[in-house]
Amino acid sequence: MIVLGIETSCDETAAAVVFDGSQILSSVISSQAELHKPYGGVVPEIASREHLEKIEPVVNEALLKAKVSLKEIDAIAVTQGPGLVGSLLVGVCFAKSLAFAINKPFIGVNHIEGHIFSVVFDNPPVQYPALALIVSGGHTNLFFIPEAGKYKLVARTRDDAAGEAFDKVAKMLGLGYPGGPIIEKIAKEGNPKKIKFPIPKITDGKPDFSFSGLKTAVSRYIRQEGVEPAKDGSVNQQIKDLCASFQLTAIRSLILPMEKLARELKPKTLIVAGGVACNMLLRTEAAKVAEKLKVPVYFPSRHLSTDNAAMIAAAGTFHLKRGEKSDLLMTADPMMRLQNIEVDDEKLRKKVRYRL
Ligand code: KG4
Ligand code: ZN
């Protein structure tokens, strides 16, 4: 089955052609990062306008690179949500019109499920149950996956997403957007033990995530110590130490709940995906947890960690093969949630809290 994937949920216009849900024939990503840079974050109006400009050339390029004509496409998969409504609508409307014009089925895909499927390209098949940490600019969630396509949200962020914290700290320090890769690079030259930032403790004892306290602690440190934001790319030792210390705390705040839940739920595979999964410290720390627990951990290759359409095509293929498809009334769903199953197993029910 050859599926054309389309992704426009945030600030990347992406299209990909994927064979059988696991072989990438082409993957084209047009990033808007440069356009949003001056604002230190994504401006929704600019994002949707840019998607409108780019969607057709990006889809054409993906087909051309894959050497596949529209006739040879079996179906179209498109991100339905969650994301920015204006951005999502561009992809959804384009996918629907194209599917109608070529008379092929199409399916709306949850972006988070897409991130989970991003590991299928470069890893052995996932063994279930699996535990997936999805960590990006908009999401920080842990899903328990008893079998393919069934998801139980077992931990989530109480406030900001981890990637958002990287982006905001970078903005405070005048480092640019997106913050994650810039902070990771600068942190290499800093001392991660120089500043002790707090690791959040959720008072009700649930293994959830929280990043707003860390963000506030960084902002207080900047004020109290009179840290000058970087100018013209020059970064002093104080900023390097700050980046390294922040990064270490942010990664520990992700790893601790994951380790706690992995010990309880005993998955056969750990998955770490989403934009922040590009971070090498996160990868190293997650690998240590996996080694301790003697389970494999799967990451997407780095270019598939941030938003792309190959992962959307892969998730779409999974559903299409099960006979699912969307109809023309389907529309963008900016708050879309991943199906949250009821857990039948009595023992598991005690451990896994109902969330949504
Ligand atoms: O998955 P993604 O492309 O978009 C969303 O669905 O949100 O993730 C983008 C996020 C940004 O917040 C960015 O700062 C973060 O991923 N990110 C990183 C790194 N590379 C990207 N965070 C930490 N370290 C990185 N190397
Ligand atoms: Zn994403």
Short mmCIF file of C-alpha atoms and ligand atoms in Angstrom, two decimals:
data_model
loop_
_atom_site.label_atom_id
_atom_site.label_comp_id
_atom_site.label_asym_id
_atom_site.label_seq_id
_atom_site.Cartn_x
_atom_site.Cartn_y
_atom_site.Cartn_z
CA MET A 1 0.00 0.00 0.00
CA ILE A 2 1.40 3.40 -1.03
CA VAL A 3 0.22 6.28 1.16
CA LEU A 4 0.75 10.00 0.71
CA GLY A 5 1.12 11.63 4.14
CA ILE A 6 0.44 15.34 4.77
CA GLU A 7 1.36 17.23 7.95
CA THR A 8 0.61 20.91 8.64
CA SER A 9 -0.25 20.99 12.36
CA CYS A 10 2.28 23.60 13.44
CA ASP A 11 5.14 25.29 11.58
CA GLU A 12 6.29 22.59 9.19
CA THR A 13 4.61 21.95 5.85
CA ALA A 14 5.42 18.32 5.15
CA ALA A 15 4.50 15.60 2.66
CA ALA A 16 5.82 12.05 2.33
CA VAL A 17 5.22 8.94 0.31
CA VAL A 18 5.45 5.73 2.34
CA PHE A 19 5.25 2.15 1.11
CA ASP A 20 3.57 -0.43 3.33
CA GLY A 21 3.72 1.81 6.40
CA SER A 22 7.43 1.29 6.94
CA GLN A 23 9.44 2.26 3.87
CA ILE A 24 9.95 5.94 3.12
CA LEU A 25 9.96 6.63 -0.63
CA SER A 26 10.21 10.39 -0.03
CA SER A 27 9.87 12.85 2.82
CA VAL A 28 9.79 16.58 2.19
CA ILE A 29 9.70 19.13 5.01
CA SER A 30 9.47 22.87 4.53
CA SER A 31 10.23 24.52 7.86
CA GLN A 32 8.95 27.97 8.74
CA ALA A 33 11.37 28.37 11.68
CA GLU A 34 13.15 31.33 10.04
CA LEU A 35 9.84 33.21 9.59
CA HIS A 36 8.90 32.79 13.27
CA LYS A 37 12.39 33.44 14.65
CA PRO A 38 11.92 37.20 15.18
CA TYR A 39 8.90 36.47 17.40
CA GLY A 40 10.54 33.73 19.54
CA GLY A 41 7.64 31.35 18.84
CA VAL A 42 5.09 30.33 16.24
CA VAL A 43 2.70 33.08 15.07
CA PRO A 44 -0.49 31.21 14.01
CA GLU A 45 -1.53 33.62 11.22
CA ILE A 46 1.91 33.56 9.62
CA ALA A 47 1.94 29.76 9.92
CA SER A 48 -1.37 29.19 8.10
CA ARG A 49 -0.54 31.64 5.34
CA GLU A 50 2.81 29.94 4.76
CA HIS A 51 1.19 26.47 4.71
CA LEU A 52 -1.17 27.73 1.99
CA GLU A 53 1.80 28.86 -0.11
CA LYS A 54 3.83 25.70 0.41
CA ILE A 55 1.37 22.81 0.50
CA GLU A 56 1.09 22.25 -3.25
CA PRO A 57 4.82 22.51 -4.11
CA VAL A 58 5.71 20.32 -1.10
CA VAL A 59 3.24 17.57 -2.12
CA ASN A 60 4.43 17.75 -5.73
CA GLU A 61 8.06 17.46 -4.64
CA ALA A 62 7.26 14.43 -2.46
CA LEU A 63 5.57 12.65 -5.38
CA LEU A 64 8.39 13.57 -7.75
CA LYS A 65 11.10 12.38 -5.36
CA ALA A 66 9.25 9.11 -4.75
CA LYS A 67 8.80 8.68 -8.53
CA VAL A 68 5.17 7.94 -7.85
CA SER A 69 2.23 9.43 -9.74
CA LEU A 70 -1.09 10.36 -8.12
CA LYS A 71 -2.60 7.30 -9.87
CA GLU A 72 -0.24 5.02 -7.99
CA ILE A 73 -1.18 6.40 -4.58
CA ASP A 74 -3.55 4.07 -2.72
CA ALA A 75 -4.66 6.58 -0.07
CA ILE A 76 -3.94 9.89 1.63
CA ALA A 77 -3.28 10.34 5.36
CA VAL A 78 -3.43 13.80 6.88
CA THR A 79 -2.91 15.23 10.38
CA GLN A 80 -6.37 16.01 11.77
CA GLY A 81 -5.19 17.33 15.16
CA PRO A 82 -4.10 18.39 17.69
CA GLY A 83 -2.45 21.60 16.51
CA LEU A 84 -3.15 25.13 15.34
CA VAL A 85 -6.58 25.20 13.75
CA GLY A 86 -5.65 27.45 10.80
CA SER A 87 -2.61 25.33 10.03
CA LEU A 88 -4.45 22.02 10.35
CA LEU A 89 -7.24 23.24 8.07
CA VAL A 90 -4.82 23.86 5.20
CA GLY A 91 -3.62 20.23 5.26
CA VAL A 92 -7.05 18.75 5.87
CA CYS A 93 -8.76 20.73 3.08
CA PHE A 94 -5.95 19.97 0.66
CA ALA A 95 -6.02 16.24 1.48
CA LYS A 96 -9.79 16.03 1.19
CA SER A 97 -9.91 17.86 -2.15
CA LEU A 98 -7.10 15.75 -3.57
CA ALA A 99 -8.66 12.50 -2.36
CA PHE A 100 -11.99 13.55 -3.90
CA ALA A 101 -10.33 14.54 -7.18
CA ILE A 102 -8.42 11.27 -7.59
CA ASN A 103 -11.18 9.20 -6.03
CA LYS A 104 -8.99 7.55 -3.39
CA PRO A 105 -9.66 7.00 0.32
CA PHE A 106 -8.20 9.33 2.91
CA ILE A 107 -7.83 9.24 6.67
CA GLY A 108 -7.39 11.82 9.42
CA VAL A 109 -4.53 10.95 11.77
CA ASN A 110 -3.81 12.07 15.32
CA HIS A 111 -0.48 13.92 15.35
CA ILE A 112 0.60 12.27 18.63
CA GLU A 113 -0.09 8.82 17.21
CA GLY A 114 2.04 9.92 14.27
CA HIS A 115 4.95 10.63 16.64
CA ILE A 116 4.50 7.16 18.17
CA PHE A 117 4.67 5.61 14.67
CA SER A 118 7.84 7.58 13.86
CA VAL A 119 9.88 4.73 15.38
CA VAL A 120 8.69 2.11 12.85
CA PHE A 121 11.18 3.13 10.16
CA ASP A 122 14.49 2.52 11.90
CA ASN A 123 13.80 -0.07 14.59
CA PRO A 124 12.73 -3.70 14.91
CA PRO A 125 8.95 -4.18 15.29
CA VAL A 126 7.54 -2.81 18.57
CA GLN A 127 6.75 -5.50 21.15
CA TYR A 128 3.62 -4.87 23.21
CA PRO A 129 2.83 -3.71 25.79
CA ALA A 130 4.89 -0.59 25.11
CA LEU A 131 5.37 2.64 27.02
CA ALA A 132 5.80 5.78 24.90
CA LEU A 133 7.14 9.14 26.02
CA ILE A 134 5.98 11.74 23.52
CA VAL A 135 7.81 14.94 24.13
CA SER A 136 7.58 17.93 21.82
CA GLY A 137 6.88 21.65 21.68
CA GLY A 138 3.19 21.13 22.37
CA HIS A 139 3.01 17.81 24.22
CA THR A 140 4.60 15.91 27.06
CA ASN A 141 2.75 12.65 27.60
CA LEU A 142 3.38 9.06 28.56
CA PHE A 143 1.17 6.48 26.90
CA PHE A 144 0.79 2.87 27.88
CA ILE A 145 0.11 0.86 24.70
CA PRO A 146 -1.20 -2.65 25.46
CA GLU A 147 -1.46 -3.44 21.74
CA ALA A 148 -0.96 -1.55 18.47
CA GLY A 149 -3.52 1.24 18.13
CA LYS A 150 -4.70 1.24 21.76
CA TYR A 151 -3.51 4.02 24.03
CA LYS A 152 -3.85 4.83 27.68
CA LEU A 153 -2.58 8.20 28.88
CA VAL A 154 -0.72 7.44 32.10
CA ALA A 155 1.13 10.72 32.71
CA ARG A 156 0.94 14.18 31.23
CA THR A 157 2.31 17.62 31.87
CA ARG A 158 0.42 19.70 34.39
CA ASP A 159 1.49 22.92 32.68
CA ASP A 160 4.04 23.56 29.91
CA ALA A 161 5.39 21.00 27.45
CA ALA A 162 9.10 20.20 27.73
CA GLY A 163 9.92 21.64 24.29
CA GLU A 164 8.03 24.79 25.20
CA ALA A 165 10.29 25.16 28.27
CA PHE A 166 13.39 24.86 26.02
CA ASP A 167 11.89 27.46 23.66
CA LYS A 168 10.98 29.90 26.44
CA VAL A 169 14.34 29.64 28.22
CA ALA A 170 16.11 30.24 24.88
CA LYS A 171 13.91 33.30 24.34
CA MET A 172 14.75 34.67 27.82
CA LEU A 173 18.44 34.29 27.02
CA GLY A 174 18.14 35.90 23.58
CA LEU A 175 19.23 32.67 21.87
CA GLY A 176 16.58 32.38 19.14
CA TYR A 177 13.97 29.86 18.05
CA PRO A 178 13.50 26.88 18.24
CA GLY A 179 15.26 26.75 21.59
CA GLY A 180 15.90 23.00 21.99
CA PRO A 181 18.72 22.49 19.48
CA ILE A 182 20.36 25.84 20.40
CA ILE A 183 20.34 25.09 24.15
CA GLU A 184 21.65 21.57 23.55
CA LYS A 185 24.57 22.95 21.53
CA ILE A 186 25.47 25.66 24.05
CA ALA A 187 25.05 23.25 26.99
CA LYS A 188 27.98 21.18 25.65
CA GLU A 189 30.35 23.92 26.86
CA GLY A 190 28.66 24.49 30.21
CA ASN A 191 28.77 22.90 33.65
CA PRO A 192 25.44 21.12 34.28
CA LYS A 193 26.11 21.03 38.02
CA LYS A 194 26.77 24.76 38.35
CA ILE A 195 23.18 25.74 39.17
CA LYS A 196 20.76 23.56 41.12
CA PHE A 197 17.26 23.94 39.69
CA PRO A 198 14.37 22.13 41.36
CA ILE A 199 12.96 18.90 39.95
CA PRO A 200 9.18 19.24 40.32
CA LYS A 201 7.40 17.10 42.84
CA ILE A 202 3.73 16.62 42.09
CA THR A 203 2.14 16.92 45.51
CA ASP A 204 -0.58 14.31 44.91
CA GLY A 205 2.15 11.75 44.22
CA LYS A 206 1.17 11.03 40.58
CA PRO A 207 4.06 10.56 38.17
CA ASP A 208 3.10 13.59 36.07
CA PHE A 209 5.42 16.17 34.50
CA SER A 210 5.69 19.88 35.20
CA PHE A 211 7.91 22.51 33.60
CA SER A 212 6.53 25.89 34.63
CA GLY A 213 8.39 25.82 37.99
CA LEU A 214 11.68 25.20 36.21
CA LYS A 215 10.96 28.01 33.75
CA THR A 216 10.22 30.39 36.65
CA ALA A 217 13.38 29.27 38.49
CA VAL A 218 15.45 30.07 35.39
CA SER A 219 13.78 33.46 35.02
CA ARG A 220 14.42 34.25 38.72
CA TYR A 221 18.07 33.21 38.35
CA ILE A 222 18.46 35.48 35.32
CA ARG A 223 17.04 38.42 37.31
CA GLN A 224 18.91 37.77 40.54
CA GLU A 225 22.28 37.14 38.91
CA GLY A 226 21.83 39.90 36.32
CA VAL A 227 22.42 37.50 33.39
CA GLU A 228 22.66 39.56 30.18
CA PRO A 229 20.87 37.97 27.17
CA ALA A 230 23.21 36.90 24.35
CA LYS A 231 23.91 39.60 21.76
CA ASP A 232 24.87 38.91 18.15
CA GLY A 233 25.44 35.24 18.88
CA SER A 234 28.08 35.79 21.58
CA VAL A 235 27.46 33.50 24.55
CA ASN A 236 29.38 33.83 27.82
CA GLN A 237 30.24 31.12 30.35
CA GLN A 238 27.35 32.12 32.62
CA ILE A 239 24.84 31.38 29.83
CA LYS A 240 26.62 28.14 28.95
CA ASP A 241 26.37 26.94 32.57
CA LEU A 242 22.76 28.07 32.75
CA CYS A 243 21.86 26.12 29.57
CA ALA A 244 23.65 22.99 30.79
CA SER A 245 22.02 23.14 34.24
CA PHE A 246 18.57 23.79 32.78
CA GLN A 247 18.93 20.98 30.25
CA LEU A 248 20.00 18.47 32.91
CA THR A 249 17.03 19.37 35.13
CA ALA A 250 14.54 19.28 32.23
CA ILE A 251 15.77 15.86 31.09
CA ARG A 252 15.72 14.47 34.65
CA SER A 253 12.15 15.76 35.02
CA LEU A 254 11.22 13.66 31.99
CA ILE A 255 13.17 10.56 32.89
CA LEU A 256 12.05 10.14 36.52
CA PRO A 257 8.30 9.68 35.82
CA MET A 258 9.11 7.48 32.82
CA GLU A 259 11.32 5.22 34.93
CA LYS A 260 8.74 5.05 37.73
CA LEU A 261 5.94 4.02 35.35
CA ALA A 262 8.15 1.63 33.40
CA ARG A 263 8.97 -0.20 36.65
CA GLU A 264 5.27 -0.45 37.50
CA LEU A 265 3.86 -1.31 34.09
CA LYS A 266 6.71 -3.54 32.86
CA PRO A 267 6.45 -2.75 29.12
CA LYS A 268 8.32 -4.85 26.56
CA THR A 269 9.40 -1.78 24.59
CA LEU A 270 10.10 1.83 25.53
CA ILE A 271 9.49 4.50 22.89
CA VAL A 272 10.79 8.07 23.09
CA ALA A 273 9.58 10.34 20.27
CA GLY A 274 8.70 13.96 19.40
CA GLY A 275 10.92 16.98 18.76
CA VAL A 276 12.70 16.83 22.13
CA ALA A 277 13.73 13.23 21.32
CA CYS A 278 16.44 14.89 19.16
CA ASN A 279 18.17 15.71 22.44
CA MET A 280 21.19 13.46 23.00
CA LEU A 281 21.09 13.75 26.79
CA LEU A 282 17.48 12.54 26.76
CA ARG A 283 18.48 9.64 24.51
CA THR A 284 21.40 8.68 26.75
CA GLU A 285 19.35 8.87 29.94
CA ALA A 286 16.44 6.93 28.42
CA ALA A 287 18.90 4.28 27.23
CA LYS A 288 20.21 3.97 30.81
CA VAL A 289 16.68 3.36 32.11
CA ALA A 290 16.11 0.77 29.39
CA GLU A 291 19.32 -0.99 30.28
CA LYS A 292 18.43 -1.06 33.97
CA LEU A 293 15.01 -2.51 33.18
CA LYS A 294 16.33 -4.78 30.43
CA VAL A 295 13.92 -3.58 27.75
CA PRO A 296 14.77 -2.11 24.36
CA VAL A 297 14.21 1.62 23.81
CA TYR A 298 13.32 2.87 20.33
CA PHE A 299 13.89 6.40 19.09
CA PRO A 300 13.04 7.78 15.66
CA SER A 301 16.07 8.80 13.62
CA ARG A 302 16.70 12.47 14.36
CA HIS A 303 15.13 13.86 11.17
CA LEU A 304 11.94 11.95 12.01
CA SER A 305 11.83 13.21 15.62
CA THR A 306 10.53 16.67 14.73
CA ASP A 307 7.33 17.07 12.72
CA ASN A 308 7.24 15.20 9.42
CA ALA A 309 4.69 13.54 7.16
CA ALA A 310 6.29 10.08 6.98
CA MET A 311 5.10 9.34 10.53
CA ILE A 312 1.57 10.49 9.55
CA ALA A 313 1.60 8.18 6.52
CA ALA A 314 2.78 5.28 8.74
CA ALA A 315 0.03 5.80 11.34
CA GLY A 316 -2.50 6.29 8.52
CA THR A 317 -1.44 3.03 6.85
CA PHE A 318 -1.98 1.15 10.12
CA HIS A 319 -5.59 2.38 10.32
CA LEU A 320 -6.31 2.03 6.59
CA LYS A 321 -5.14 -1.60 6.72
CA ARG A 322 -7.71 -2.17 9.43
CA GLY A 323 -10.38 -0.89 7.05
CA GLU A 324 -10.78 2.53 8.66
CA LYS A 325 -11.12 5.73 6.64
CA SER A 326 -12.52 9.25 7.03
CA ASP A 327 -15.40 10.76 5.13
CA LEU A 328 -15.63 14.17 3.52
CA LEU A 329 -17.29 15.63 6.62
CA MET A 330 -14.10 15.08 8.60
CA THR A 331 -12.55 18.36 9.70
CA ALA A 332 -9.55 19.66 11.64
CA ASP A 333 -9.72 19.05 15.38
CA PRO A 334 -7.26 21.36 17.19
CA MET A 335 -7.89 19.67 20.59
CA MET A 336 -7.97 16.11 19.26
CA ARG A 337 -7.09 13.51 21.88
CA LEU A 338 -5.62 10.11 21.38
CA GLN A 339 -8.22 7.45 22.00
CA ASN A 340 -8.01 6.62 25.68
CA ILE A 341 -8.94 3.00 26.21
CA GLU A 342 -10.46 1.49 29.26
CA VAL A 343 -8.07 -1.07 30.64
CA ASP A 344 -9.75 -4.47 31.18
CA ASP A 345 -7.06 -6.11 33.19
CA GLU A 346 -7.93 -5.66 36.87
CA LYS A 347 -4.32 -5.49 38.04
CA LEU A 348 -3.47 -2.91 35.41
CA ARG A 349 -6.56 -0.85 36.19
CA LYS A 350 -5.23 -0.31 39.69
CA LYS A 351 -1.95 0.97 38.38
CA VAL A 352 -3.16 3.00 35.40
CA ARG A 353 -5.28 5.97 36.30
CA TYR A 354 -8.10 7.04 34.04
CA ARG A 355 -7.08 10.37 32.64
CA LEU A 356 -9.17 12.09 30.03
O1 KG4 B 1 7.62 17.56 17.44
P1 KG4 B 1 7.96 18.96 17.14
O2 KG4 B 1 8.70 19.24 15.85
O3 KG4 B 1 6.70 19.87 17.11
C1 KG4 B 1 5.60 19.72 17.97
O4 KG4 B 1 4.77 18.83 17.71
O5 KG4 B 1 5.59 20.49 18.96
O6 KG4 B 1 8.82 19.51 18.37
C2 KG4 B 1 9.40 20.78 18.39
C3 KG4 B 1 10.02 21.01 19.75
C4 KG4 B 1 10.50 22.45 19.97
O7 KG4 B 1 10.00 22.92 21.20
C5 KG4 B 1 12.01 22.31 20.02
O8 KG4 B 1 12.65 23.28 20.83
C6 KG4 B 1 12.19 20.92 20.56
O9 KG4 B 1 11.16 20.16 19.95
N1 KG4 B 1 13.51 20.36 20.22
C7 KG4 B 1 14.44 20.04 21.13
C8 KG4 B 1 15.60 19.64 20.41
N2 KG4 B 1 15.29 19.69 19.07
C9 KG4 B 1 14.01 20.13 18.98
N3 KG4 B 1 14.44 20.10 22.47
C10 KG4 B 1 15.56 19.73 23.13
N4 KG4 B 1 16.69 19.35 22.51
C11 KG4 B 1 16.76 19.28 21.16
N5 KG4 B 1 17.88 18.90 20.55
ZN ZN B 2 4.91 17.16 16.75
#
